[in-house]
Structure formats: structure tokens, C-alpha cells
Amino acid sequence: MAPPFGSTVQIGEDFQLSALVPSPENNSTLTVNVNALTTFAARYTEDAAEGRAINATDVAAGDSRAATLFGLPQVRLSSIENLDITRPDGGGASEQALRVAMINAGILAAMLREAGSPEERLSAILGDFSENGGQLRARSGTAPGQTFGLEAVFLGAFQATAASPVTSPAKDTVAGKLEQDYLAAAAALPGQFTADLPVRPLLTASTTALSFEGVAFRGVPSLPITISGDGVPWTISSDVPWLVFNQDSGTGNATIRVAPSPGFANLGANEGSFVISDSQSPRQIRVDVTYFLQDALRAAPPRAIRLIAGVGATTPITTQVRLTGQNVTWQAASDQSWARAVPAGGTSPSEITVEVDPTGLPEGVHTAEITVSDTVYNQQVRIPVELTLEPRRIIVAETGVSFSRFPGSSILERDIMVSENSGEPLGWTAQSSASWLSVTPSGETGWVLTLRADPSGLASDTVHTARVEVRATDPAVANTETIEVGLWVGTTDPEPLVDIDLLHRHIIADPVRPYVYVSKGSSGDVDIINIYTGEVAGVIEDVAANSYTMAITPDGRRLFVVDANNSVLVPVDLASRTVLPAWPAGGYASMAIGRVDGKTILFTGSGHTYDLDTGTRFVNPDSQKFIQGVNSVAVSRNGERVCQINRYVSPYSLYCFDTSYSHLEGGRLIVEMNGNVAHGTGSNGADVALSNDGSRVFAASGAPYEFLVFDSKTLQQVQRLPAGAYPNNAEVDLNDVFYGGIMGSGVDDIWAYDSLGNLRGTYGSSGDGSETIFPGQMVISGNGSRLIGTTEAYILGTNRIFILATQ
């Protein structure tokens, strides 16, 4: 390895440089510049003379041989001034003086790379030059006795131009020619002499700078760069990961295309470069690249906005849309006058309010599109808006109410909100079918309807039922809402814990009557158990070949039982306890029924939904967004939110959906997914529940040993409710109290928390911890006073139903 440029080299006394010149005439003087090139010329001349007297012609021939070898014009070599290329002067040096100086440096560098002393190496190369008639091997020899060739000399000379501080204007020209000389030598065949060197083009590129602009998550058009160098092999390497090439190596002339990859670049300004390298030389062309990456403008949630209201509404309806993307300046415009974005411009990330004014619009479906445009880059976000104006309807928040009266306690009053779908005040009247049930006779939407039961004079230990009808005072509003009411008058206070030894499959609580229904599997019957006495209040026989999962309508009118053998859904009229014709269905492991915009709908964990008025499954595209599989499902009391948790999968997925229903054109269920909880939140999902307003979702899973609570719109965790191993049941009562059960064997295996996350109490399903609660088999009575569940003893074969007092 040669020492660094500019360092001092130790030479011996035998190291000699020489020059031959004609004798000066007439006693004149002659300046002689001695260097490695003159030494080559002198050695050739002396050896060629073979001992005879040397004349001016001989000297000229030697200079010619050396000049030709090293690419110089036919001049007297000793007349070219010597230049110190380690100093930053030489600004006026000629091109040939600079070339001679660099070649001298290259010869020295080549000698110092070889083994042996400088004197020995110089002597060897001079011998090669003379013996081969003024030529050298193009490439360094490897055979015994061979020494370095022009390849090593020109490489050292080219490298010296890069290291030298000389400021001559001719420096770049000299460097380019030396590189070409080196390339020609490097391309020669082994043993080839300089007389036969091929022409070797210099690698060049059409530009040394590129600039791009783009938007995240969107491709950027590539730019061309032309590589020239006929027959020159080349490669491309980049110092940044965001540059891509359609070709990164080749031979000879080519046009390649370069593009940035947005996925690997940072937002804002990016700087990098790539190098085009001659594969056979140190020739490198650096191309500097700048890339400004604008963030993508997006809308969250990324879906159409669907709004439903009653015809005649005049109050604007609003919903929020978040624009994401760092520092994107935008403007918004709507193609319809009844829909607009507020504000109409800004810089993201930001919130916009989509405001829809239904004033004067007729009944039906109206569509608009709000376009949010990036004012600097060519990107747009389109927000479809759909407004459905339905016939005006009156709506009650609950269609089933359960009352009870005992010597020591009673639940005899309930307030129910009355609303309508247009946002405009609407008068209403209410009427009860029974004298023992009084109701608020009239009011206006936005007020509560109060129901009061008076058990005086009623028979004890009997279920009393009544119906309340609510109508609008405006005759244009055609629908009537009904509320089914049940009252149990007990002669004795119920026990805090009632145990029932009974073979069971699934249970469901009646929202009106004081009953829990028990499917019994292959027997096909459904038992009716009184939740206050624990006694069998009846049997609905031959419901199914193999009764399985059950669900009940919020008004308690109908029970639905899955026949596991025949994959049908069997309706039961609970007033008459009559089994009705079955519907085609699946073997659903979980079901829930809710009222969505006044429509009663059956939701299944498998993702299917049913219109309970017709017995048909919703198949319109908007209803097909639930997750198929083995899931537990829950619907909020107000019907606005549905959630699914997949069962026995670790980690679990928990999905939530917004739901709405249009009564127009035969009816349409509209479903929009809000998202999924973060992956890895919990393991072995078992059960799910929703707060009454649908804003919070509760998950019961094997781990962690607590009940996790999420915002059902954003799916972000908002609470952690302590429990034990292993959570497997989740329920919410009509007062928004959450009950969570576990599979563990502790004495306390049920926790109750209020809506703020405060612990209200703990309960033991078996008293001694000898049994475990079945997953998803815990229900709450219609008035919230009883918690019912099913258990199995650790010693298999014992099935039990427990009924706990919660009030």
C-alpha cells in the first residue's frame, strides 16, 4: 500500500533520476527538468545506443517513446517544468506540466505499492520499458520478474489529481484524461502492451441533481437520467432507502428512471443521493436528490356520511369529520346547497363539521358530495353525504317494562323518554289498558312518559300485564308505539340467592314478566322459571329438536330459539306460549335483539341480521358489514351501536358498528364499522356488553383478569374494572350498572360497577366457590333487581341456575 498523498518517502543513495539533452551550442545555457519521464527517455536512449555515441536524434527518439507512452505531445520532456503538486499554487501551470507532474506521482505511487526498495522498483520498470521497445504492459504482471504496468501508474496519477491542492484551470481536464487512460489500461487483456490499448470511454451522466415532490401513500412520477459510456459496465447505489430505480446496473449507454418511494421517506424535506459507478474504475458520478413529501389528506372515518331524519325537519343535522395529514392546507366545497362543511378551509389535522339542512326537502333519499381539496398539491378527499327523510314517526325509548311489589321492597315507577325523528316538537297522548297502571296522559316529544303501577287489590303471586299506547297528536304521524308492562305481586320477599338444580343449555330473561327461559337441549322443551320464587312457571313443549341459543324481543312478546339440529330459528309467542313456524337460519352461538330507529332487529354473532316483522334476513349491501364467525354479540338499549367479540381466540378482536334503519322502500338496515380494538389487548374473548346509550363497550375475556371498557366509537380503552381469573360474562342493566362474571372458583365471582367505574358490590354465584359460571350465560331481569346465571360444578354432572338479588 502506498503512503498517503503528501507524505515523505525515504529513498536510498542509489535512487537516480536522469535526463539526456543535446549539448548547448555556442556556450549557451540550458535548463533541464529531471523527473521520472525523462528517466524513462534516458534509459531507452542509452539502451538503444548499445554503447555508441548518443546524438541529438537519439535523444529525440527517447523523448518520443516516453511521451507517446504517457500521452504527451512530441516535445523535449526535460523542457517541461516540474510542478510541486503538494502545494496550492501552480495556478498558471500548463496542461502538459500538470499531466507530467501527476504521472510522476502515479509512477512513485505504483513503485511504493510493490515489494522492494524504490530503487529496485524503478530499475525494474525502466528495464521493462527498454526491453519492450518503449512499451509497458497495460496491466501489472503476476509472472516472476514482471513489474507494475500503466494501469497502476494512471490509477495513481488520477488519484493524485483528486488529492492535490493545485488550483490550475487545467486540473479537471487532466484528471478526466488520466481516468480515461486508466480505464483503457484496466480494460486490456493480461500481457497486452500499450501499443494495443483499446479506446475506453469515460462514464458520464446527463445530470447530477434531481428534485421530486409528492404526497404520502401516492406514487411519484419517475424522472429519466441518461448514462453514457459505450461498453462501460456500471452500477448504481443509493445512500437513502427511499430511492428506487428501474435498473441498477448495466453496460454501456442507457436511460434509467429514478423515483422516490413515499413509504420510506419522512414527511417534509428529504435529501439524499445516489452514485453511478464504473465497475472497472474509481469513476463515480454523484447525483444529489431532493424530495419534498407532503402528508396525505384523509378523512376519518373514511366512509360516506348517512343521516336519517323525519320529513319536515328544519333543524340542521351535524356530524364531525376529522381531516388527517400534517400541515395540509385545504378548502371544502359541496355540490348541494343543503350540505356544507364548516369551516370551509383550514390546515390539517383539523376537525370539520358536516352540516345538513333538511328544511324544505321532500321525503326520500338525497345525496351530496363535499370535496376537500389540497390547495398546494393535487389531492382531494371526497365525502359522500346521504340524507334520508322518512315519514315522521313517534318513538318510545323502551317497549317493555317490569314492575314488582313485595312486603319489603317494590319497583313501581318508570320514566320513558318519548321522541320523534324530525327534531321538531310533536305532541303525544298515552293510554293504559289496565286500571292499576297510570300513565302521563299527554306531553311533547323530549318529555318523559311516567308509568306508575298500583298493586292495591290485585291478586298476589300472579303476573299482571298491561299495554300502553302512545300516539302523536298530529294525524299525519301514523305510527303508534306500544309498551308492554308486567307486574308481579309477591306475598313474601324473595331470597337473596335462589338455587335451582336443572339441566340447562341457554337462558334468557323476560324484559316484562318475572321469568327466565331455559333451553334444555335435546329434550326440545323450554322451561319457564320464576325469578323470585325459583319455581317452574310452565313449559313450552317441543320448541326444537335440539334447543340452543335464545333471544327475546325488548317488549317480551316473542322468544326466538335456535334449533341446532335443523339450523332454523323458532319463534314463540310468549303471550299464548305458542310455537310459530320456523325460519331458515344458522346454528348461532350468540344472538341479541334491539330496536333500531323503531325497527326490531335480530343480530347474531355470526354476522347475520333478521327483520323480525317478516322473518327474512337482511341482505342489502349496507347490512353485510358485521364480522362472520363465532362471536358474542351485543346491541345497545337505544339500538344505535352493535359490538362483536370473537370467542376463544387469543388475542381477541372486538368490533363495533353504528346502526340505523330506513323505513323507506321496503326497509334498509344501515351498518358502518367504527373499528377494532388494538391487536393484543386481551386473550380468549368470551362476552361483550354495551352501555344503554351505546357509548361504552365492556369486554370479558380470559386475560387480563379485569373487565376492559372501550369507547365504542373510537375503540380506545377508557376504563379497567378489576376482577379475577377468568372473565367470561358481561351484562348491563337498565340503570347502566355493569355486571361482570368470571369462571374462577373464588367465593366472589361477580362484580358490579356503576357508569363511572365505581364498585357497587361483589357477589358469589355459588356461595362456596365450588362451581363455575358458564361463558355468556348471565342475564338480568327486566327491572334490574335480579341477576340470573348458569353454572356447572367442578365435579361434572351437576347443572345449576342461580338467581341473585341485586337490589
Coordinates of C-alpha atoms in Angstrom, one line a residue, residues 237-752:
S237 CA -26.1 2.6 -5.2
S238 CA -28.0 5.0 -3.0
D239 CA -27.4 6.3 0.5
V240 CA -31.1 6.6 1.3
P241 CA -33.8 3.9 1.3
W242 CA -36.5 6.0 -0.4
L243 CA -34.9 6.0 -3.9
V244 CA -35.9 3.2 -6.4
F245 CA -34.5 2.6 -9.9
N246 CA -35.9 0.6 -12.7
Q247 CA -32.4 -0.6 -13.4
D248 CA -29.4 -0.5 -11.0
S249 CA -26.7 -2.0 -13.2
G250 CA -25.8 -2.4 -16.8
T251 CA -23.2 -2.0 -19.6
G252 CA -22.9 0.9 -21.9
N253 CA -25.3 3.6 -22.8
A254 CA -28.7 3.5 -21.0
T255 CA -31.6 5.7 -19.9
I256 CA -32.8 4.7 -16.4
R257 CA -35.7 6.0 -14.4
V258 CA -35.5 7.2 -10.8
A259 CA -38.4 7.7 -8.4
P260 CA -38.8 8.2 -4.7
S261 CA -40.8 5.7 -2.6
P262 CA -43.1 7.6 -0.2
G263 CA -43.3 4.7 2.2
F264 CA -39.6 5.1 3.2
A265 CA -39.3 8.8 3.2
N266 CA -40.0 11.3 6.0
L267 CA -42.7 13.9 5.8
G268 CA -41.3 17.3 4.6
A269 CA -37.9 17.8 3.0
N270 CA -35.7 14.8 2.3
E271 CA -32.2 14.9 0.9
G272 CA -30.2 12.0 -0.4
S273 CA -28.0 10.9 -3.3
F274 CA -27.1 8.0 -5.5
V275 CA -23.8 7.2 -7.1
I276 CA -23.3 5.8 -10.6
S277 CA -20.0 3.8 -10.5
D278 CA -17.8 2.5 -13.3
S279 CA -17.5 -1.2 -12.3
Q280 CA -13.9 -1.3 -13.5
S281 CA -12.6 2.1 -12.2
P282 CA -12.9 4.5 -9.4
R283 CA -15.0 6.7 -11.6
Q284 CA -18.1 7.8 -9.7
I285 CA -20.9 10.2 -10.6
R286 CA -22.8 11.6 -7.6
V287 CA -26.4 12.7 -8.2
D288 CA -27.9 14.7 -5.5
V289 CA -31.7 14.3 -4.9
T290 CA -34.2 16.4 -3.0
Y291 CA -37.7 15.1 -2.3
F292 CA -40.4 17.0 -0.5
L293 CA -43.1 14.7 0.8
Q294 CA -46.5 16.2 1.6
D295 CA -48.6 14.3 4.0
A296 CA -51.8 12.7 2.6
L297 CA -55.1 14.4 3.2
R298 CA -57.6 11.9 4.5
A299 CA -61.0 11.9 6.2
A300 CA -61.8 9.9 9.3
P301 CA -63.9 8.0 9.4
P302 CA -63.2 7.2 5.7
R303 CA -66.8 6.5 4.7
A304 CA -70.0 8.0 3.5
I305 CA -72.0 10.1 6.0
R306 CA -75.5 8.7 6.3
L307 CA -78.1 10.7 8.2
I308 CA -81.8 9.8 8.8
A309 CA -84.4 12.3 9.8
G310 CA -88.2 12.8 9.6
V311 CA -89.7 14.8 6.8
G312 CA -90.4 18.3 7.8
A313 CA -87.3 18.7 9.9
T314 CA -85.9 22.2 10.0
T315 CA -83.0 21.9 12.5
P316 CA -79.6 21.3 10.8
I317 CA -78.1 17.9 11.5
T318 CA -74.4 17.9 12.1
T319 CA -71.6 15.3 12.3
Q320 CA -67.9 15.6 12.8
V321 CA -65.2 14.5 10.3
R322 CA -61.6 14.7 11.1
L323 CA -59.1 15.6 8.4
T324 CA -55.7 14.0 8.9
G325 CA -52.4 14.8 7.4
Q326 CA -49.7 17.1 8.8
N327 CA -49.8 20.7 7.5
V328 CA -52.0 20.2 4.5
T329 CA -53.8 23.4 3.6
W330 CA -57.3 22.6 2.3
Q331 CA -60.6 24.1 1.1
A332 CA -64.0 22.4 1.1
A333 CA -66.9 22.8 -1.3
S334 CA -70.3 21.0 -1.7
D335 CA -72.2 20.2 -4.8
Q336 CA -75.5 20.7 -3.0
S337 CA -76.8 23.8 -1.1
W338 CA -78.3 21.8 1.7
A339 CA -74.9 20.3 2.7
R340 CA -71.8 22.2 3.7
A341 CA -68.5 21.9 5.6
V342 CA -67.8 24.3 8.5
P343 CA -65.2 25.8 8.3
A344 CA -64.8 25.8 4.5
G345 CA -61.0 25.9 4.7
G346 CA -58.0 25.3 7.1
T347 CA -54.9 23.4 7.7
S348 CA -54.9 19.7 8.7
P349 CA -55.0 18.0 11.1
S350 CA -58.3 19.6 11.8
E351 CA -62.0 19.0 12.5
I352 CA -64.8 19.9 10.1
T353 CA -68.5 19.8 10.8
V354 CA -70.6 18.5 8.0
E355 CA -73.9 20.4 8.4
V356 CA -77.0 19.2 6.6
D357 CA -80.1 21.4 6.5
P358 CA -83.2 19.3 5.7
T359 CA -85.5 22.3 5.5
G360 CA -87.9 22.1 2.6
L361 CA -86.5 18.8 1.3
P362 CA -89.1 16.2 0.3
E363 CA -89.4 12.6 1.7
G364 CA -86.8 10.3 0.2
V365 CA -83.1 9.8 -0.2
H366 CA -80.9 12.9 -1.0
T367 CA -77.3 12.8 -1.9
A368 CA -74.5 15.3 -1.9
E369 CA -70.7 15.3 -2.1
I370 CA -68.3 17.5 -0.2
T371 CA -64.9 17.8 -1.8
V372 CA -61.9 18.7 0.3
S373 CA -59.0 19.8 -1.9
D374 CA -55.4 20.4 -1.1
T375 CA -54.6 23.9 -2.2
V376 CA -51.0 23.2 -3.0
Y377 CA -50.8 19.6 -4.2
N378 CA -53.2 17.8 -6.4
Q379 CA -55.1 15.7 -3.9
Q380 CA -58.7 15.6 -3.0
V381 CA -60.9 13.9 -0.4
R382 CA -64.5 13.3 -1.4
I383 CA -67.1 12.9 1.4
P384 CA -70.3 11.4 0.2
V385 CA -73.4 12.6 2.2
E386 CA -76.7 10.7 2.2
L387 CA -79.7 12.2 3.9
T388 CA -82.8 10.1 4.2
L389 CA -86.0 11.9 5.1
E390 CA -88.5 9.4 6.4
P391 CA -92.2 9.7 7.2
R392 CA -92.5 11.3 10.6
R393 CA -92.6 8.8 13.5
I394 CA -93.1 8.9 17.2
I395 CA -90.6 6.7 19.2
V396 CA -90.5 5.5 22.8
A397 CA -87.2 4.6 24.4
E398 CA -88.5 1.3 25.9
T399 CA -91.2 -1.1 24.8
G400 CA -91.1 -3.4 27.8
V401 CA -91.3 -2.6 31.5
S402 CA -91.2 -4.9 34.5
F403 CA -92.6 -3.9 37.9
S404 CA -92.7 -5.8 41.2
R405 CA -94.2 -5.5 44.7
F406 CA -93.1 -7.3 47.8
P407 CA -93.6 -6.6 51.5
G408 CA -90.1 -5.3 51.9
S409 CA -89.4 -3.7 48.5
S410 CA -91.0 -2.6 45.4
I411 CA -90.3 -1.2 41.9
L412 CA -93.5 0.5 40.7
E413 CA -92.4 3.5 38.6
R414 CA -90.6 4.0 35.4
D415 CA -89.8 7.1 33.2
I416 CA -89.6 6.6 29.5
M417 CA -88.4 9.2 27.0
V418 CA -90.7 10.0 24.1
S419 CA -89.1 11.3 20.9
E420 CA -89.6 11.7 17.2
N421 CA -87.4 11.5 14.2
S422 CA -87.6 15.1 12.7
G423 CA -86.2 17.1 15.6
E424 CA -89.3 19.2 15.7
P425 CA -91.7 19.3 18.8
L426 CA -94.5 16.9 18.5
G427 CA -97.4 16.4 20.9
W428 CA -98.4 13.0 22.1
T429 CA -101.0 11.2 24.2
A430 CA -100.7 8.0 26.2
Q431 CA -103.3 5.5 27.3
S432 CA -103.1 2.5 29.6
S433 CA -105.1 -0.7 29.1
A434 CA -105.3 -1.5 32.9
S435 CA -106.7 0.5 35.8
W436 CA -103.7 -0.5 38.0
L437 CA -101.3 1.2 35.6
S438 CA -101.4 5.0 35.4
V439 CA -99.5 7.0 32.7
T440 CA -98.8 10.6 31.9
P441 CA -101.8 11.3 29.7
S442 CA -100.1 13.7 27.3
G443 CA -96.9 15.6 26.6
E444 CA -94.5 16.8 24.0
T445 CA -91.5 14.9 22.5
G446 CA -88.4 15.4 24.6
W447 CA -90.5 14.9 27.8
V448 CA -90.8 11.6 29.7
L449 CA -93.8 9.4 29.9
T450 CA -94.1 8.2 33.5
L451 CA -95.7 4.8 34.2
R452 CA -96.9 4.0 37.8
A453 CA -98.2 0.7 39.0
D454 CA -100.7 0.5 41.9
P455 CA -100.9 -3.2 43.1
S456 CA -103.8 -2.4 45.5
G457 CA -106.4 -5.1 45.2
L458 CA -104.5 -7.2 42.8
A459 CA -104.1 -10.9 43.3
S460 CA -100.8 -12.0 44.8
D461 CA -98.2 -14.3 43.4
T462 CA -99.6 -13.6 39.9
V463 CA -98.3 -11.9 36.8
H464 CA -100.4 -8.9 35.8
T465 CA -99.9 -7.4 32.3
A466 CA -101.0 -4.2 30.7
R467 CA -100.3 -2.3 27.5
V468 CA -99.6 1.4 27.0
E469 CA -100.3 3.0 23.6
V470 CA -98.6 6.3 22.7
R471 CA -99.8 8.3 19.7
A472 CA -98.9 11.6 18.1
T473 CA -101.5 14.4 18.2
D474 CA -100.6 15.2 14.6
P475 CA -102.8 12.9 12.5
A476 CA -100.1 13.0 9.8
V477 CA -97.9 10.8 12.1
A478 CA -99.4 7.4 11.5
N479 CA -97.5 5.0 13.7
T480 CA -98.4 4.0 17.3
E481 CA -95.9 2.9 19.9
T482 CA -96.8 0.3 22.4
I483 CA -95.2 -0.5 25.8
E484 CA -95.8 -3.9 27.3
V485 CA -95.9 -3.8 31.1
G486 CA -95.7 -6.7 33.6
L487 CA -96.3 -6.6 37.4
W488 CA -95.6 -9.3 39.9
V489 CA -97.2 -9.0 43.4
G490 CA -95.4 -11.3 45.8
T491 CA -96.7 -12.3 49.2
T492 CA -93.2 -12.9 50.6
D493 CA -89.8 -11.2 50.0
P494 CA -87.6 -13.3 47.6
E495 CA -84.4 -15.0 48.9
P496 CA -81.1 -13.2 48.2
L497 CA -79.9 -16.3 46.4
V498 CA -82.1 -18.9 44.8
D499 CA -80.5 -22.2 43.6
I500 CA -82.2 -24.4 41.0
D501 CA -80.8 -27.8 40.1
L502 CA -81.8 -28.0 36.4
L503 CA -80.3 -29.4 33.2
H504 CA -79.8 -26.3 31.0
R505 CA -78.4 -25.2 27.7
H506 CA -79.1 -21.5 27.5
I507 CA -81.1 -18.9 29.4
I508 CA -82.7 -15.6 28.6
A509 CA -84.6 -13.1 30.8
D510 CA -88.0 -11.8 30.0
P511 CA -88.0 -7.9 30.0
V512 CA -91.6 -7.8 31.1
R513 CA -92.6 -10.8 33.1
P514 CA -90.7 -12.2 36.1
Y515 CA -89.4 -15.1 34.2
V516 CA -86.2 -16.7 32.8
Y517 CA -86.5 -19.1 29.9
V518 CA -84.3 -22.2 29.9
S519 CA -83.5 -24.2 26.7
K520 CA -82.8 -27.8 27.6
G521 CA -81.0 -29.1 24.6
S522 CA -82.1 -32.4 23.1
S523 CA -85.4 -32.5 25.0
G524 CA -86.6 -29.7 22.8
D525 CA -88.5 -28.0 25.6
V526 CA -88.1 -24.6 27.1
D527 CA -88.7 -24.3 30.8
I528 CA -90.1 -21.1 32.4
I529 CA -88.6 -20.3 35.8
N530 CA -90.0 -17.6 38.1
I531 CA -87.0 -15.4 39.1
Y532 CA -88.5 -14.6 42.5
T533 CA -89.6 -18.0 43.7
G534 CA -87.3 -20.3 41.6
E535 CA -90.4 -22.4 40.8
V536 CA -91.2 -23.7 37.3
A537 CA -94.0 -21.5 35.9
G538 CA -94.6 -23.6 32.9
V539 CA -93.0 -25.5 30.0
I540 CA -93.1 -24.6 26.3
E541 CA -93.0 -28.0 24.7
D542 CA -91.5 -29.2 21.5
V543 CA -89.9 -25.9 20.6
A544 CA -87.0 -27.5 18.7
A545 CA -85.3 -30.9 18.0
N546 CA -82.3 -29.5 19.9
S547 CA -82.9 -26.2 21.6
Y548 CA -79.9 -23.9 21.7
T549 CA -79.3 -20.2 21.8
M550 CA -82.2 -17.9 22.6
A551 CA -83.1 -14.2 22.3
I552 CA -86.2 -12.2 23.2
T553 CA -87.7 -9.0 21.9
P554 CA -87.5 -5.9 24.1
D555 CA -91.3 -5.9 24.5
G556 CA -91.3 -9.5 25.7
R557 CA -93.8 -10.6 23.0
R558 CA -91.7 -13.2 21.2
L559 CA -88.9 -15.6 22.1
F560 CA -86.5 -16.9 19.4
V561 CA -84.8 -20.3 19.8
V562 CA -82.1 -21.8 17.6
D563 CA -82.8 -25.4 16.6
A564 CA -79.2 -26.7 16.5
N565 CA -80.1 -29.9 14.6
N566 CA -82.1 -28.3 11.8
S567 CA -80.4 -24.9 11.5
V568 CA -83.7 -23.0 11.9
L569 CA -84.9 -20.1 14.1
V570 CA -88.1 -20.9 16.0
P571 CA -90.3 -18.0 17.1
V572 CA -92.5 -18.4 20.2
D573 CA -95.5 -16.2 21.0
L574 CA -94.9 -15.7 24.8
A575 CA -98.4 -14.4 25.5
S576 CA -100.0 -17.6 24.3
R577 CA -96.8 -19.7 24.6
T578 CA -97.4 -20.9 21.0
V579 CA -94.6 -22.2 18.9
L580 CA -94.7 -20.5 15.5
P581 CA -93.4 -21.7 12.1
A582 CA -89.6 -21.8 11.9
W583 CA -87.3 -19.6 9.8
P584 CA -84.2 -20.8 7.9
A585 CA -81.2 -19.7 9.9
G586 CA -77.8 -20.9 11.1
G587 CA -76.6 -22.5 14.3
Y588 CA -75.9 -19.2 16.1
A589 CA -73.9 -19.3 19.3
S590 CA -75.0 -15.8 20.3
M591 CA -77.9 -13.5 19.5
A592 CA -79.3 -10.1 20.6
I593 CA -82.4 -8.2 19.7
G594 CA -82.6 -4.4 19.6
R595 CA -84.8 -1.6 18.3
V596 CA -83.1 0.4 15.6
D597 CA -85.0 3.6 14.7
G598 CA -88.2 1.9 15.8
K599 CA -87.4 -1.3 13.9
T600 CA -87.0 -4.6 15.9
I601 CA -83.9 -6.4 14.5
L602 CA -82.2 -9.7 15.5
F603 CA -78.4 -9.6 15.5
T604 CA -76.3 -12.8 15.5
G605 CA -72.7 -13.3 16.5
S606 CA -72.2 -14.9 13.1
G607 CA -72.9 -11.6 11.3
H608 CA -76.4 -12.3 10.1
T609 CA -79.3 -9.9 10.8
Y610 CA -83.1 -10.5 10.6
D611 CA -86.2 -8.4 10.2
L612 CA -88.4 -9.8 13.0
D613 CA -91.5 -8.5 11.3
T614 CA -91.1 -10.6 8.2
G615 CA -88.7 -13.3 9.3
T616 CA -86.3 -12.6 6.5
R617 CA -82.6 -11.9 6.6
F618 CA -81.2 -8.6 5.6
V619 CA -79.1 -9.0 2.5
N620 CA -78.7 -5.4 1.3
P621 CA -75.1 -4.4 1.0
D622 CA -75.2 -1.9 3.8
S623 CA -76.2 -4.7 6.3
Q624 CA -73.3 -7.0 5.3
K625 CA -70.6 -5.4 7.4
F626 CA -70.8 -7.4 10.5
I627 CA -68.0 -9.9 11.1
Q628 CA -68.8 -13.5 10.3
G629 CA -67.5 -16.3 12.6
V630 CA -68.0 -17.5 16.2
N631 CA -68.6 -14.2 18.0
S632 CA -70.6 -12.9 21.0
V633 CA -72.8 -10.0 20.0
A634 CA -74.5 -7.2 22.0
V635 CA -76.7 -4.3 21.0
S636 CA -77.2 -1.1 23.0
R637 CA -80.6 -0.4 24.5
N638 CA -81.1 2.6 22.2
G639 CA -80.2 0.4 19.1
E640 CA -77.5 2.8 17.8
R641 CA -74.5 0.6 18.4
V642 CA -73.7 -3.2 17.9
C643 CA -70.4 -4.9 19.0
Q644 CA -68.9 -8.3 18.4
I645 CA -66.1 -10.1 20.2
N646 CA -64.7 -13.3 18.7
R647 CA -64.9 -16.2 21.1
Y648 CA -62.0 -18.2 22.4
V649 CA -59.4 -16.5 20.2
S650 CA -56.2 -15.1 21.6
P651 CA -55.7 -12.2 21.2
Y652 CA -59.4 -11.4 20.6
S653 CA -60.8 -8.9 18.2
L654 CA -63.6 -6.6 19.3
Y655 CA -65.5 -4.7 16.6
C656 CA -68.2 -2.0 17.0
F657 CA -70.7 -0.7 14.4
D658 CA -73.1 2.2 14.1
T659 CA -76.6 1.1 13.1
S660 CA -79.6 2.9 11.6
Y661 CA -82.7 1.8 9.8
S662 CA -84.6 3.4 6.9
H663 CA -88.3 2.5 6.6
L664 CA -88.5 3.6 3.0
E665 CA -88.7 1.3 0.0
G666 CA -89.3 -1.8 2.0
G667 CA -86.7 -1.0 4.7
R668 CA -83.0 -1.0 4.8
L669 CA -80.6 -1.7 7.6
I670 CA -77.5 0.5 7.5
V671 CA -74.3 -0.6 9.2
E672 CA -71.0 1.2 9.5
M673 CA -67.9 -0.2 11.2
N674 CA -66.2 2.0 13.7
G675 CA -63.1 -0.2 14.0
N676 CA -61.4 -2.9 16.1
V677 CA -59.5 -2.6 19.4
A678 CA -55.7 -2.6 19.3
H679 CA -54.3 -6.1 18.5
G680 CA -53.1 -7.9 21.6
T681 CA -55.4 -6.1 24.1
G682 CA -56.8 -9.3 25.6
S683 CA -57.0 -13.0 25.1
N684 CA -59.8 -15.6 24.8
G685 CA -62.8 -13.4 24.2
A686 CA -65.9 -14.6 25.9
D687 CA -68.7 -12.0 26.2
V688 CA -69.5 -8.4 25.4
A689 CA -71.9 -5.7 26.6
L690 CA -72.8 -2.1 25.8
S691 CA -73.9 0.8 27.9
N692 CA -77.5 1.9 27.3
D693 CA -76.5 4.8 25.1
G694 CA -74.0 2.6 23.2
S695 CA -71.1 4.9 24.0
R696 CA -69.1 2.3 26.0
V697 CA -68.4 -1.4 25.3
F698 CA -67.4 -3.9 28.0
A699 CA -65.2 -6.9 27.2
A700 CA -65.0 -10.1 29.2
S701 CA -62.0 -12.3 28.2
G702 CA -59.7 -14.9 29.8
A703 CA -57.0 -12.3 30.2
P704 CA -56.3 -9.7 31.6
Y705 CA -58.1 -10.5 34.9
E706 CA -60.3 -7.4 34.7
F707 CA -63.0 -6.1 32.5
L708 CA -61.8 -3.7 29.9
V709 CA -64.0 -0.8 28.8
F710 CA -63.7 0.9 25.4
D711 CA -65.2 3.9 23.7
S712 CA -67.3 2.1 21.1
K713 CA -66.8 4.9 18.6
T714 CA -63.0 5.2 18.7
L715 CA -62.3 1.7 20.2
Q716 CA -59.9 3.3 22.6
Q717 CA -59.7 1.9 26.1
V718 CA -61.3 4.2 28.7
Q719 CA -61.5 2.1 31.9
R720 CA -60.2 -1.0 33.6
L721 CA -62.5 -2.7 36.1
P722 CA -60.8 -5.1 38.5
A723 CA -61.9 -8.7 38.6
G724 CA -60.4 -12.1 38.9
A725 CA -59.5 -15.1 36.7
Y726 CA -61.1 -15.6 34.2
P727 CA -63.6 -13.1 33.0
N728 CA -66.3 -14.7 30.8
N729 CA -69.6 -12.8 31.3
A730 CA -70.7 -9.2 30.7
E731 CA -74.1 -7.6 31.2
V732 CA -75.5 -4.0 31.6
D733 CA -78.9 -3.4 33.3
L734 CA -81.5 -0.7 32.6
N735 CA -79.8 1.6 35.1
D736 CA -76.4 1.4 33.3
V737 CA -74.9 -0.8 36.0
F738 CA -72.3 -3.2 34.6
Y739 CA -72.2 -6.8 35.9
G740 CA -69.1 -9.0 35.1
G741 CA -68.7 -12.6 35.9
I742 CA -65.7 -14.9 35.9
M743 CA -65.0 -18.6 35.5
G744 CA -62.9 -18.7 38.7
S745 CA -63.5 -20.7 41.8
G746 CA -63.5 -17.9 44.3
V747 CA -66.4 -17.2 46.7
D748 CA -67.0 -13.8 44.9
D749 CA -67.2 -14.3 41.1
I750 CA -69.4 -11.4 40.1
W751 CA -68.6 -7.7 40.2
A752 CA -71.0 -4.7 39.8

